[in-house]
CSV table of C-alpha atoms in Angstrom, one decimal:
chain,number,residue,atom,x,y,z
A,1,UNK,CA,-52.5,-26.4,0.3
A,2,UNK,CA,-52.0,-23.7,3.4
A,3,UNK,CA,-48.8,-22.5,5.1
A,4,UNK,CA,-49.7,-24.7,7.9
A,5,UNK,CA,-49.7,-28.3,6.4
A,6,UNK,CA,-46.8,-26.9,4.5
A,7,UNK,CA,-44.9,-26.9,7.6
A,8,UNK,CA,-46.5,-30.0,9.1
A,9,UNK,CA,-45.3,-31.8,6.2
A,10,UNK,CA,-42.0,-30.7,6.7
A,11,UNK,CA,-41.9,-31.1,10.4
A,12,UNK,CA,-43.5,-35.0,10.2
A,13,UNK,CA,-40.3,-35.3,7.0
A,14,UNK,CA,-37.7,-34.5,9.5
A,15,UNK,CA,-39.0,-36.2,12.6
A,16,UNK,CA,-38.9,-39.1,9.9
A,17,UNK,CA,-35.3,-38.2,9.2
A,18,UNK,CA,-34.7,-38.4,12.7
A,19,UNK,CA,-36.0,-41.8,13.2
A,20,UNK,CA,-33.8,-43.3,10.7
A,21,UNK,CA,-30.6,-41.5,12.1
A,22,UNK,CA,-30.7,-42.3,15.5
A,23,UNK,CA,-31.2,-45.4,17.6
A,24,UNK,CA,-33.7,-43.6,20.1
A,25,UNK,CA,-35.7,-40.0,20.0
A,26,UNK,CA,-37.6,-38.5,22.4
A,27,UNK,CA,-40.6,-36.1,21.8
A,28,UNK,CA,-39.2,-33.4,24.3
A,29,UNK,CA,-35.8,-33.2,22.2
A,30,UNK,CA,-38.0,-33.0,18.5
A,31,UNK,CA,-40.2,-30.4,20.6
A,32,UNK,CA,-37.2,-27.8,21.1
A,33,UNK,CA,-35.5,-28.6,18.2
A,34,UNK,CA,-38.6,-27.9,15.7
A,35,UNK,CA,-40.2,-25.6,18.5
A,36,UNK,CA,-43.6,-26.6,18.4
A,37,UNK,CA,-45.2,-28.7,21.8
A,38,UNK,CA,-44.7,-32.0,22.8
A,39,UNK,CA,-48.4,-32.7,22.4
A,40,UNK,CA,-47.9,-31.5,18.3
A,41,UNK,CA,-45.0,-34.2,17.9
A,42,UNK,CA,-47.2,-36.7,19.5
A,43,UNK,CA,-49.7,-36.0,16.8
A,44,UNK,CA,-46.9,-36.1,14.3
A,45,UNK,CA,-45.9,-39.2,15.7
A,46,UNK,CA,-49.6,-40.5,15.3
A,47,UNK,CA,-49.1,-39.4,11.4
A,48,UNK,CA,-46.2,-41.3,10.7
A,49,UNK,CA,-47.9,-44.3,12.2
A,50,UNK,CA,-51.0,-43.6,10.3
A,51,UNK,CA,-48.8,-43.6,7.2
A,52,UNK,CA,-47.6,-46.8,7.7
A,53,UNK,CA,-44.3,-46.3,9.6
A,54,UNK,CA,-43.5,-48.9,12.2
A,55,UNK,CA,-42.8,-46.6,15.2
A,56,UNK,CA,-41.7,-48.6,18.4
A,57,UNK,CA,-42.0,-46.7,21.9
A,58,UNK,CA,-44.2,-44.4,23.5
A,59,UNK,CA,-44.8,-40.8,24.3
A,60,UNK,CA,-42.6,-40.7,27.3
A,61,UNK,CA,-39.8,-43.3,26.9
A,62,UNK,CA,-38.8,-42.4,23.1
A,63,UNK,CA,-39.3,-43.7,19.9
A,64,UNK,CA,-37.1,-45.6,17.5
A,65,UNK,CA,-37.9,-47.3,13.9
A,66,UNK,CA,-38.9,-51.1,14.0
A,67,UNK,CA,-35.8,-52.9,13.5
A,68,UNK,CA,-35.0,-54.1,10.5
A,69,UNK,CA,-37.1,-52.0,8.7
A,70,UNK,CA,-36.0,-50.4,5.4
A,71,UNK,CA,-36.6,-47.2,4.1
A,72,UNK,CA,-36.4,-45.4,0.2
A,73,UNK,CA,-33.2,-43.6,-0.4
A,74,UNK,CA,-33.4,-40.3,1.4
A,75,UNK,CA,-34.3,-37.1,-1.3
A,76,UNK,CA,-31.7,-34.1,-0.4
A,77,UNK,CA,-32.6,-30.6,-1.3
A,78,UNK,CA,-30.9,-28.5,-3.6
A,79,UNK,CA,-29.4,-26.4,-0.4
A,80,UNK,CA,-28.1,-29.9,0.8
A,81,UNK,CA,-26.5,-30.4,-1.6
A,82,UNK,CA,-24.6,-27.5,-2.4
A,83,UNK,CA,-23.8,-28.1,1.6
A,84,UNK,CA,-22.3,-31.5,0.8
A,85,UNK,CA,-20.1,-30.1,-1.7
A,86,UNK,CA,-18.5,-27.0,0.7
A,87,UNK,CA,-17.8,-30.2,3.7
A,88,UNK,CA,-16.3,-32.2,1.3
A,89,UNK,CA,-14.3,-29.3,0.1
A,90,UNK,CA,-13.2,-28.7,4.0
A,91,UNK,CA,-12.8,-32.6,4.9
A,92,UNK,CA,-10.1,-32.7,1.8
A,93,UNK,CA,-7.8,-30.0,3.5
A,94,UNK,CA,-8.9,-30.3,7.4
A,95,UNK,CA,-9.9,-33.6,8.1
A,96,UNK,CA,-7.3,-36.4,9.2
A,97,UNK,CA,-5.7,-38.7,6.9
A,98,UNK,CA,-6.9,-41.8,8.7
A,99,UNK,CA,-10.7,-40.3,8.3
A,100,UNK,CA,-9.9,-39.6,4.1
A,101,UNK,CA,-10.8,-42.9,2.7
A,102,UNK,CA,-13.7,-43.5,4.7
A,103,UNK,CA,-15.2,-40.0,4.3
A,104,UNK,CA,-14.4,-40.5,0.2
A,105,UNK,CA,-16.4,-43.7,0.2
A,106,UNK,CA,-19.4,-41.9,2.3
A,107,UNK,CA,-19.9,-39.3,0.1
A,108,UNK,CA,-19.7,-41.4,-3.0
A,109,UNK,CA,-22.8,-43.6,-1.3
A,110,UNK,CA,-24.5,-39.8,-0.9
A,111,UNK,CA,-24.0,-39.0,-4.5
A,112,UNK,CA,-25.3,-42.6,-5.7
A,113,UNK,CA,-28.7,-42.0,-4.5
A,114,UNK,CA,-29.1,-38.1,-5.7
A,115,UNK,CA,-30.9,-37.0,-8.9
A,116,UNK,CA,-29.4,-36.1,-12.1
A,117,UNK,CA,-30.4,-33.0,-12.2
A,118,UNK,CA,-28.2,-32.7,-8.7
A,119,UNK,CA,-25.6,-34.5,-9.7
A,120,UNK,CA,-25.5,-32.2,-12.7
A,121,UNK,CA,-25.5,-29.5,-10.3
A,122,UNK,CA,-22.0,-31.1,-8.6
A,123,UNK,CA,-20.3,-31.2,-11.4
A,124,UNK,CA,-20.9,-27.4,-12.3
A,125,UNK,CA,-20.0,-26.0,-9.0
A,126,UNK,CA,-17.4,-28.6,-7.1
A,127,UNK,CA,-14.6,-27.1,-9.5
A,128,UNK,CA,-15.8,-23.1,-8.2
A,129,UNK,CA,-14.9,-24.1,-4.4
A,130,UNK,CA,-11.8,-24.5,-3.0
A,131,UNK,CA,-10.2,-23.9,0.8
A,132,UNK,CA,-6.2,-22.8,1.1
A,133,UNK,CA,-4.8,-24.0,3.6
A,134,UNK,CA,-1.5,-22.5,4.8
A,135,UNK,CA,-0.2,-24.9,7.5
A,136,UNK,CA,1.9,-27.8,7.0
A,137,UNK,CA,-0.7,-31.2,7.0
A,138,UNK,CA,0.8,-33.3,10.1
A,139,UNK,CA,1.7,-37.0,9.0
A,140,UNK,CA,1.4,-40.3,11.4
A,141,UNK,CA,3.3,-43.3,11.5
A,142,UNK,CA,-0.2,-45.5,12.0
A,143,UNK,CA,-3.2,-45.8,9.6
A,144,UNK,CA,-6.7,-45.4,10.4
A,145,UNK,CA,-5.1,-44.4,14.3
A,146,UNK,CA,-8.4,-42.0,15.0
A,147,UNK,CA,-11.4,-44.6,13.9
A,148,UNK,CA,-9.6,-46.7,16.5
A,149,UNK,CA,-9.5,-44.0,18.8
A,150,UNK,CA,-13.5,-43.6,17.8
A,151,UNK,CA,-14.5,-47.0,18.1
A,152,UNK,CA,-12.8,-47.4,21.7
A,153,UNK,CA,-15.4,-44.3,23.1
A,154,UNK,CA,-18.0,-46.3,21.1
A,155,UNK,CA,-17.6,-49.3,22.9
A,156,UNK,CA,-16.0,-48.2,26.2
A,157,UNK,CA,-13.1,-49.9,26.0
A,158,UNK,CA,-9.4,-48.4,26.9
A,159,UNK,CA,-6.5,-48.2,24.7
A,160,UNK,CA,-2.5,-48.5,25.1
A,161,UNK,CA,-0.3,-45.9,23.7
A,162,UNK,CA,3.0,-45.3,23.2
A,163,UNK,CA,3.7,-41.6,22.7
A,164,UNK,CA,6.7,-39.4,22.2
A,165,UNK,CA,6.4,-35.9,24.2
A,166,UNK,CA,7.6,-32.1,22.6
A,167,UNK,CA,10.9,-33.5,24.9
A,168,UNK,CA,11.0,-36.5,22.6
A,169,UNK,CA,11.0,-38.7,25.3
A,170,UNK,CA,8.7,-41.6,24.9
A,171,UNK,CA,6.3,-43.4,27.8
A,172,UNK,CA,3.2,-46.3,27.2
A,173,UNK,CA,-0.2,-45.5,28.5
A,174,UNK,CA,-3.1,-46.7,29.1
A,175,UNK,CA,-6.2,-44.3,28.4
A,176,UNK,CA,-9.7,-43.9,28.3
A,177,UNK,CA,-10.2,-41.7,25.4
A,178,UNK,CA,-13.3,-39.2,26.4
A,179,UNK,CA,-13.1,-37.5,22.6
A,180,UNK,CA,-11.1,-36.2,19.8
A,181,UNK,CA,-10.9,-32.5,19.1
A,182,UNK,CA,-9.0,-30.4,16.3
A,183,UNK,CA,-6.8,-27.5,17.1
A,184,UNK,CA,-3.7,-25.4,16.2
A,185,UNK,CA,-3.8,-27.6,13.4
A,186,UNK,CA,-3.6,-30.9,15.1
A,187,UNK,CA,-5.7,-33.3,16.2
A,188,UNK,CA,-5.7,-34.1,20.4
A,189,UNK,CA,-7.4,-36.7,22.2
A,190,UNK,CA,-8.7,-36.0,25.7
A,191,UNK,CA,-8.4,-38.8,27.8
A,192,UNK,CA,-8.2,-40.1,31.5
A,193,UNK,CA,-4.5,-41.2,31.9
A,194,UNK,CA,-4.8,-44.4,34.1
A,195,UNK,CA,-0.7,-43.4,35.1
A,196,UNK,CA,-1.4,-40.1,36.2
A,197,UNK,CA,-5.0,-40.6,37.6
A,198,UNK,CA,-6.0,-37.5,35.6
A,199,UNK,CA,-7.4,-36.1,32.8
A,200,UNK,CA,-4.4,-35.7,29.6
A,201,UNK,CA,-4.6,-34.0,26.3
A,202,UNK,CA,-2.2,-36.3,23.6
A,203,UNK,CA,-1.4,-34.7,20.1
A,204,UNK,CA,-2.6,-37.9,17.7
A,205,UNK,CA,0.5,-37.3,15.4
A,206,UNK,CA,2.6,-38.1,18.5
A,207,UNK,CA,1.2,-41.4,19.1
A,208,UNK,CA,3.7,-44.2,17.5
A,209,UNK,CA,1.5,-47.4,18.8
A,210,UNK,CA,-1.9,-47.5,20.0
A,211,UNK,CA,-4.2,-50.5,20.2
A,212,UNK,CA,-7.8,-51.6,22.0
A,213,UNK,CA,-7.9,-53.4,24.9
A,214,UNK,CA,-10.9,-55.7,26.2
A,215,UNK,CA,-10.9,-53.5,29.6
A,216,UNK,CA,-14.1,-51.4,29.8
A,217,UNK,CA,-13.9,-47.8,31.0
A,218,UNK,CA,-14.0,-47.7,35.1
A,219,UNK,CA,-16.2,-44.5,34.9
A,220,UNK,CA,-18.8,-43.0,32.9
A,221,UNK,CA,-17.9,-39.4,31.1
A,222,UNK,CA,-19.7,-36.7,29.8
A,223,UNK,CA,-18.9,-34.6,26.4
A,224,UNK,CA,-15.5,-33.5,25.6
A,225,UNK,CA,-15.7,-29.6,26.3
A,226,UNK,CA,-17.1,-30.3,29.9
A,227,UNK,CA,-13.1,-31.4,30.3
A,228,UNK,CA,-11.6,-29.6,28.2
A,229,UNK,CA,-13.2,-26.5,29.8
A,230,UNK,CA,-12.3,-28.0,33.7
A,231,UNK,CA,-9.3,-29.4,32.6
A,232,UNK,CA,-6.3,-29.7,35.3
A,233,UNK,CA,-3.4,-29.5,33.1
A,234,UNK,CA,-0.5,-27.0,34.2
A,235,UNK,CA,-1.2,-23.1,33.5
A,236,UNK,CA,1.6,-20.7,33.6
A,237,UNK,CA,0.2,-17.0,33.8
A,238,UNK,CA,1.4,-15.1,31.1
A,239,UNK,CA,1.3,-10.9,31.1
A,240,UNK,CA,1.7,-8.9,28.0
A,241,UNK,CA,1.5,-5.2,27.1
A,242,UNK,CA,0.4,-4.8,23.7
A,243,UNK,CA,0.0,-1.7,21.5
A,244,UNK,CA,-3.6,-0.5,21.0
A,245,UNK,CA,-3.2,-0.3,17.5
A,246,UNK,CA,-3.0,-4.5,17.1
A,247,UNK,CA,-5.5,-5.1,19.4
A,248,UNK,CA,-8.3,-5.8,16.6
A,249,UNK,CA,-6.2,-7.9,15.0
A,250,UNK,CA,-6.0,-10.9,17.9
A,251,UNK,CA,-9.1,-9.9,19.4
A,252,UNK,CA,-10.8,-13.3,18.2
A,253,UNK,CA,-8.0,-15.6,18.4
A,254,UNK,CA,-7.0,-14.5,22.7
A,255,UNK,CA,-9.7,-16.7,23.8
A,256,UNK,CA,-8.0,-19.7,22.5
A,257,UNK,CA,-5.1,-18.8,24.1
A,258,UNK,CA,-6.1,-19.1,28.0
A,259,UNK,CA,-7.1,-14.7,27.8
A,260,UNK,CA,-8.4,-14.0,31.3
A,261,UNK,CA,-8.8,-10.4,31.0
A,262,UNK,CA,-7.2,-6.9,30.2
A,263,UNK,CA,-6.6,-3.3,31.4
A,264,UNK,CA,-5.8,0.0,29.3
A,265,UNK,CA,-3.2,2.1,30.3
A,266,UNK,CA,-1.2,4.9,29.0
A,267,UNK,CA,1.5,2.5,27.2
A,268,UNK,CA,-1.2,0.3,25.6
A,269,UNK,CA,-3.1,-2.4,26.6
A,270,UNK,CA,-1.9,-4.9,29.8
A,271,UNK,CA,-3.0,-8.9,29.1
A,272,UNK,CA,-3.4,-11.2,31.2
A,273,UNK,CA,-3.5,-15.0,30.3
A,274,UNK,CA,-3.5,-18.6,31.8
A,275,UNK,CA,-2.5,-20.8,29.5
A,276,UNK,CA,-1.4,-24.6,28.8
A,277,UNK,CA,0.6,-23.9,25.4
A,278,UNK,CA,3.3,-22.6,26.9
A,279,UNK,CA,5.8,-24.4,25.4
A,280,UNK,CA,3.9,-24.8,21.5
A,281,UNK,CA,1.2,-22.5,20.7
A,282,UNK,CA,1.4,-19.7,22.8
A,283,UNK,CA,5.2,-18.4,21.7
A,284,UNK,CA,4.2,-19.2,18.0
A,285,UNK,CA,0.9,-17.2,18.6
A,286,UNK,CA,2.7,-14.7,20.1
A,287,UNK,CA,5.2,-14.3,17.4
A,288,UNK,CA,2.5,-13.0,14.5
A,289,UNK,CA,2.3,-9.6,16.4
A,290,UNK,CA,5.6,-10.1,18.7
A,291,UNK,CA,6.8,-6.5,17.5
A,292,UNK,CA,3.6,-4.6,18.8
A,293,UNK,CA,4.0,-6.6,22.4
A,294,UNK,CA,6.4,-6.5,25.6
A,295,UNK,CA,6.5,-9.9,27.4
A,296,UNK,CA,6.1,-8.4,31.3
A,297,UNK,CA,5.9,-12.2,32.8
A,298,UNK,CA,7.2,-14.8,32.8
A,299,UNK,CA,11.1,-14.5,31.6
A,300,UNK,CA,10.6,-18.0,30.4
A,301,UNK,CA,8.2,-16.9,27.5
A,302,UNK,CA,11.0,-14.4,26.5
A,303,UNK,CA,13.7,-17.1,25.9
A,304,UNK,CA,11.2,-19.4,24.0
A,305,UNK,CA,10.3,-16.4,21.8
A,306,UNK,CA,13.8,-15.5,20.9
A,307,UNK,CA,14.8,-19.5,20.5
A,308,UNK,CA,11.8,-20.0,18.2
A,309,UNK,CA,13.2,-16.2,16.2
A,310,UNK,CA,16.9,-17.8,15.8
A,311,UNK,CA,15.6,-21.2,14.7
A,312,UNK,CA,13.2,-19.5,12.3
A,313,UNK,CA,16.0,-17.1,11.0
A,314,UNK,CA,18.2,-20.3,10.4
A,315,UNK,CA,16.0,-21.0,7.4
A,316,UNK,CA,15.8,-17.4,5.7
């Protein structure tokens, strides 16, 4: 079998996997994914139909498998099996506790369809992989909080939450969740707050109560990253004078804290930020190189940093 037919076989098999995993698959998306022409995708779909796979749909509208059609268990490659092991280790360290048991159940199902040789591979290699997390894991008073949030997003219904702010103030909100994300060792919800009539971020571990409502979303939302980039949360301008010798250590992390520009001077590098994390995230990041940096503005950041250092010193 020549290389052309091997590539075609791999692609047709991958298309079948796409059809199994999604309710509707467009030919244009498949063509972009596999870097072939749309006409090639049409021919591949025809190949599947000739093999007896009941595909519903047509060119231009999208394809799906006939409802109720069952395929044999998927067979995984050795590389895919190894990626599952690595992903499982990451999930054990960084997944939210409300997702942990569900992920473990899902992995048990994946393991059940593996070949015996792949099961042996997992047994031999899984103890040789570990992920070290040096941050304390946040705890929650609510069981299954993230699944509830994700269900509301999928069903497009509002949530009511009882939320405690960083200043320990408790309020009740009705929100329309856009998505969730993990940052600075915490899980957050990006949502439209009906009280503030604006988009807000809520830290999941500060949610005291949560419940789904029967009220549908009042508007449609796009991908979560669109709202994170265009967030209307309050931003504080920060200017730092940083010694050149430590710039290499913060070059990758600075973008997460609102970095907008820098200027090299005789005394060091003057860095400018617009950050929404002035209360917590920014001071805690700054403390990692504070002995090589001077705060030019705002003065309030100097006070926050001094208080943080004072609190830390009490635990030494």
